Amino acid sequence: QVHVMESGGGSVQAGESLKLSCTTSGLTFDHLTMAWFRQVPGKEREVVSCISRSSTSTRTADSVLGRFTISRDNAKNTLYLQMNSLKPEDTAMYYCAAVKNLGSFCYDSQYEYDYWGQGTQVTVSS
């Protein structure tokens, strides 16, 4: 049985930092391309950042470039999203997504991902 689980969300003030984590079970972690998405009510889910299985390729949305960093530790079966200089507009539900992919690239479309977590809420107040 496959499980994807996010953690690390919370409520912070603008300018502060948070680090999200995502673990999987039932999957071979280093065979997965992974990504972080976020969604606010009434809007479509948008990609934040994605990373290839061996971390050789990453892509990051312009809206968070220079503030958010995606990384992974295959030995710990864990994906991370370091979020610095948070802004109120970063407030959203953040989702971890995974897809089996042995290539050295990642996808920025939600429709490419097969496995999703339940999400973790990030709230940034001004």
Coordinates of N, CA, C and O in Angstrom, one line a residue, residues 27-106:
L27 N 6.8 2.5 -1.9 CA 7.4 2.9 -3.2 C 8.9 2.9 -3.0 O 9.4 3.1 -1.9
T28 N 9.6 2.7 -4.1 CA 11.1 2.8 -4.1 C 11.5 4.2 -4.3 O 11.4 4.8 -5.4
F29 N 11.9 4.9 -3.2 CA 12.0 6.3 -3.1 C 12.9 6.9 -4.2 O 12.6 7.9 -4.9
D30 N 14.1 6.2 -4.4 CA 15.0 6.7 -5.4 C 14.6 6.4 -6.9 O 15.4 6.7 -7.8
H31 N 13.4 5.8 -7.1 CA 12.9 5.7 -8.4 C 11.8 6.7 -8.7 O 11.1 6.6 -9.7
L32 N 11.6 7.7 -7.8 CA 10.5 8.6 -7.9 C 11.0 10.0 -8.3 O 12.0 10.5 -7.7
T33 N 10.3 10.6 -9.2 CA 10.4 12.0 -9.4 C 9.4 12.6 -8.5 O 8.3 12.1 -8.3
M34 N 9.7 13.7 -7.8 CA 8.8 14.3 -6.8 C 8.7 15.8 -6.9 O 9.5 16.4 -7.6
A35 N 7.6 16.3 -6.3 CA 7.3 17.7 -6.5 C 6.5 18.2 -5.3 O 5.9 17.4 -4.6
W36 N 6.5 19.5 -5.1 CA 5.6 20.2 -4.2 C 4.7 21.0 -5.0 O 5.1 21.8 -6.0
F37 N 3.4 20.9 -4.7 CA 2.4 21.8 -5.3 C 1.7 22.5 -4.1 O 1.8 22.2 -3.0
R38 N 1.0 23.6 -4.5 CA 0.2 24.3 -3.5 C -1.2 24.7 -4.1 O -1.3 24.9 -5.3
Q39 N -2.1 24.9 -3.2 CA -3.5 25.2 -3.7 C -4.2 26.1 -2.6 O -4.1 25.8 -1.4
V40 N -4.8 27.1 -3.1 CA -5.7 27.9 -2.2 C -7.1 27.7 -2.7 O -7.4 27.4 -3.9
P41 N -8.1 27.8 -1.8 CA -9.5 27.5 -2.2 C -9.9 28.4 -3.4 O -9.6 29.6 -3.5
G42 N -10.6 27.7 -4.4 CA -11.1 28.4 -5.6 C -10.1 28.6 -6.7 O -10.4 29.1 -7.7
K43 N -8.8 28.1 -6.4 CA -7.8 28.3 -7.5 C -7.3 26.9 -7.8 O -7.3 25.9 -7.0
E44 N -6.7 26.8 -9.0 CA -6.1 25.5 -9.4 C -4.8 25.3 -8.7 O -4.1 26.2 -8.3
R45 N -4.5 24.0 -8.5 CA -3.3 23.6 -7.9 C -2.1 24.0 -8.7 O -2.1 23.8 -10.0
E46 N -1.1 24.6 -8.1 CA 0.1 25.1 -8.9 C 1.4 24.4 -8.4 O 1.5 24.1 -7.2
V47 N 2.3 24.2 -9.3 CA 3.6 23.7 -8.9 C 4.4 24.7 -8.2 O 4.4 25.9 -8.5
V48 N 5.1 24.2 -7.2 CA 6.0 25.1 -6.5 C 7.4 24.7 -6.9 O 8.2 25.6 -7.3
S49 N 7.7 23.4 -6.9 CA 9.1 23.0 -7.3 C 9.0 21.5 -7.5 O 8.2 20.8 -6.9
C50 N 9.9 21.0 -8.4 CA 10.0 19.5 -8.6 C 11.5 19.2 -8.7 O 12.4 20.0 -8.8
I51 N 11.7 17.8 -8.5 CA 13.1 17.4 -8.4 C 13.2 16.0 -9.0 O 12.3 15.1 -8.7
S52 N 14.2 15.7 -9.7 CA 14.4 14.4 -10.3 C 14.9 13.4 -9.3 O 15.3 13.7 -8.1
R53 N 14.9 12.1 -9.6 CA 15.2 11.1 -8.7 C 16.6 11.2 -8.0 O 16.7 10.8 -6.9
S54 N 17.5 11.7 -8.8 CA 18.9 11.8 -8.3 C 19.3 13.2 -8.0 O 20.5 13.5 -7.8
S55 N 18.3 14.1 -8.0 CA 18.5 15.5 -7.7 C 19.3 16.2 -8.7 O 19.8 17.4 -8.5
T56 N 19.5 15.7 -9.9 CA 20.3 16.3 -10.9 C 19.5 17.4 -11.6 O 20.1 18.3 -12.3
S57 N 18.2 17.4 -11.5 CA 17.3 18.4 -12.2 C 16.3 18.9 -11.2 O 15.6 18.1 -10.5
T58 N 16.1 20.2 -11.1 CA 15.1 20.8 -10.3 C 14.4 21.9 -11.2 O 15.1 22.5 -12.1
R59 N 13.2 22.2 -10.9 CA 12.5 23.3 -11.5 C 11.7 24.0 -10.4 O 11.1 23.3 -9.5
T60 N 11.7 25.3 -10.4 CA 11.1 26.1 -9.3 C 10.2 27.2 -9.9 O 10.7 27.9 -10.9
A61 N 9.0 27.4 -9.4 CA 8.2 28.5 -9.9 C 8.8 29.8 -9.7 O 9.5 30.1 -8.7
D62 N 8.6 30.7 -10.6 CA 9.1 32.1 -10.5 C 8.7 32.8 -9.2 O 9.5 33.6 -8.7
S63 N 7.5 32.5 -8.8 CA 6.9 33.2 -7.6 C 7.7 32.9 -6.3 O 7.6 33.7 -5.4
V64 N 8.4 31.8 -6.3 CA 9.2 31.4 -5.1 C 10.7 31.3 -5.3 O 11.4 31.0 -4.4
L65 N 11.1 31.5 -6.6 CA 12.5 31.4 -6.9 C 13.4 32.3 -6.0 O 13.0 33.5 -5.9
G66 N 14.4 31.7 -5.5 CA 15.3 32.5 -4.6 C 14.8 32.5 -3.1 O 15.6 32.9 -2.2
R67 N 13.6 32.0 -2.9 CA 13.1 31.9 -1.5 C 12.9 30.5 -1.0 O 13.1 30.1 0.1
F68 N 12.5 29.6 -1.9 CA 12.2 28.2 -1.6 C 13.2 27.3 -2.3 O 13.7 27.6 -3.4
T69 N 13.6 26.3 -1.6 CA 14.6 25.3 -2.1 C 14.1 23.9 -1.9 O 13.7 23.5 -0.8
I70 N 14.0 23.1 -3.0 CA 13.6 21.7 -2.9 C 14.9 20.9 -2.8 O 15.9 21.2 -3.4
S71 N 14.8 19.8 -2.0 CA 15.9 18.9 -1.9 C 15.3 17.5 -1.5 O 14.1 17.4 -1.1
R72 N 16.1 16.5 -1.5 CA 15.7 15.2 -1.1 C 16.9 14.4 -0.6 O 18.1 14.7 -0.9
D73 N 16.6 13.5 0.3 CA 17.6 12.6 0.9 C 17.1 11.2 0.6 O 16.2 10.7 1.3
N74 N 17.7 10.6 -0.4 CA 17.2 9.2 -0.8 C 17.5 8.2 0.3 O 16.7 7.2 0.4
A75 N 18.5 8.4 1.1 CA 18.8 7.5 2.2 C 17.8 7.5 3.3 O 17.6 6.5 4.0
K76 N 17.1 8.7 3.4 CA 16.1 8.8 4.4 C 14.7 8.8 3.8 O 13.7 9.0 4.5
N77 N 14.6 8.5 2.5 CA 13.3 8.5 1.9 C 12.5 9.7 2.1 O 11.2 9.7 2.4
T78 N 13.1 10.9 2.1 CA 12.5 12.1 2.4 C 12.7 13.2 1.4 O 13.8 13.4 1.0
L79 N 11.6 13.9 1.1 CA 11.7 15.1 0.3 C 11.5 16.3 1.2 O 10.7 16.3 2.2
Y80 N 12.2 17.4 0.8 CA 12.1 18.7 1.7 C 11.7 19.9 0.8 O 12.0 19.9 -0.4
L81 N 11.1 20.8 1.5 CA 11.0 22.2 0.9 C 11.3 23.2 1.9 O 10.6 23.4 2.9
Q82 N 12.5 23.8 1.8 CA 12.9 24.9 2.7 C 12.3 26.2 2.1 O 12.5 26.6 1.0
M83 N 11.5 26.8 3.0 CA 10.8 28.1 2.6 C 11.2 29.2 3.4 O 11.0 29.2 4.7
N84 N 11.9 30.2 2.8 CA 12.4 31.3 3.5 C 11.7 32.6 3.1 O 11.1 32.6 2.0
S85 N 11.8 33.6 3.9 CA 11.2 34.9 3.5 C 9.8 34.8 3.1 O 9.3 35.3 2.0
L86 N 9.0 34.0 3.9 CA 7.6 33.7 3.5 C 6.8 35.0 3.5 O 7.0 36.0 4.2
K87 N 5.8 35.0 2.5 CA 4.9 36.1 2.3 C 3.5 35.6 2.5 O 3.2 34.5 2.4
P88 N 2.6 36.6 2.8 CA 1.2 36.2 2.9 C 0.6 35.4 1.7 O -0.2 34.6 1.9
E89 N 1.1 35.8 0.5 CA 0.6 35.1 -0.7 C 1.1 33.7 -0.8 O 0.7 33.0 -1.7
D90 N 2.0 33.3 0.1 CA 2.4 31.9 0.1 C 1.4 31.0 0.9 O 1.6 29.8 0.9
T91 N 0.5 31.6 1.5 CA -0.5 30.9 2.3 C -1.3 29.9 1.4 O -1.8 30.4 0.4
A92 N -1.3 28.6 1.7 CA -1.9 27.6 0.9 C -1.8 26.3 1.6 O -1.1 26.1 2.5
M93 N -2.5 25.3 1.0 CA -2.3 23.9 1.3 C -1.2 23.4 0.4 O -1.2 23.6 -0.8
Y94 N -0.1 22.8 1.0 CA 1.0 22.3 0.3 C 0.9 20.8 0.2 O 0.7 20.1 1.2
Y95 N 1.1 20.3 -1.1 CA 1.0 18.9 -1.3 C 2.3 18.4 -1.9 O 3.0 19.0 -2.7
C96 N 2.6 17.2 -1.4 CA 3.8 16.4 -2.0 C 3.2 15.4 -3.0 O 2.2 14.8 -2.8
A97 N 3.9 15.3 -4.1 CA 3.5 14.4 -5.2 C 4.7 13.6 -5.7 O 5.8 14.1 -5.7
A98 N 4.3 12.4 -6.2 CA 5.4 11.5 -6.6 C 4.9 10.7 -7.9 O 3.7 10.5 -8.0
V99 N 5.9 10.3 -8.7 CA 5.6 9.5 -9.8 C 6.8 8.6 -10.1 O 8.0 9.1 -9.9
K100 N 6.6 7.4 -10.5 CA 7.7 6.5 -10.8 C 8.4 7.0 -12.1 O 7.7 7.1 -13.1
N101 N 9.7 7.3 -12.1 CA 10.3 7.9 -13.2 C 11.8 7.7 -13.1 O 12.4 8.2 -12.2
L102 N 12.4 6.9 -14.0 CA 13.9 6.7 -13.9 C 14.7 7.7 -14.7 O 15.9 7.6 -14.8
G103 N 14.0 8.7 -15.3 CA 14.7 9.7 -16.0 C 15.3 10.7 -15.2 O 15.0 10.8 -14.0
S104 N 16.2 11.5 -15.7 CA 16.9 12.6 -15.0 C 16.2 14.0 -15.2 O 16.9 15.0 -15.5
F105 N 14.9 14.0 -15.1 CA 14.2 15.2 -15.2 C 13.0 15.1 -14.3 O 12.7 14.1 -13.7
C106 N 12.3 16.3 -14.2 CA 11.0 16.3 -13.4 C 9.9 17.0 -14.1 O 10.2 17.7 -15.1

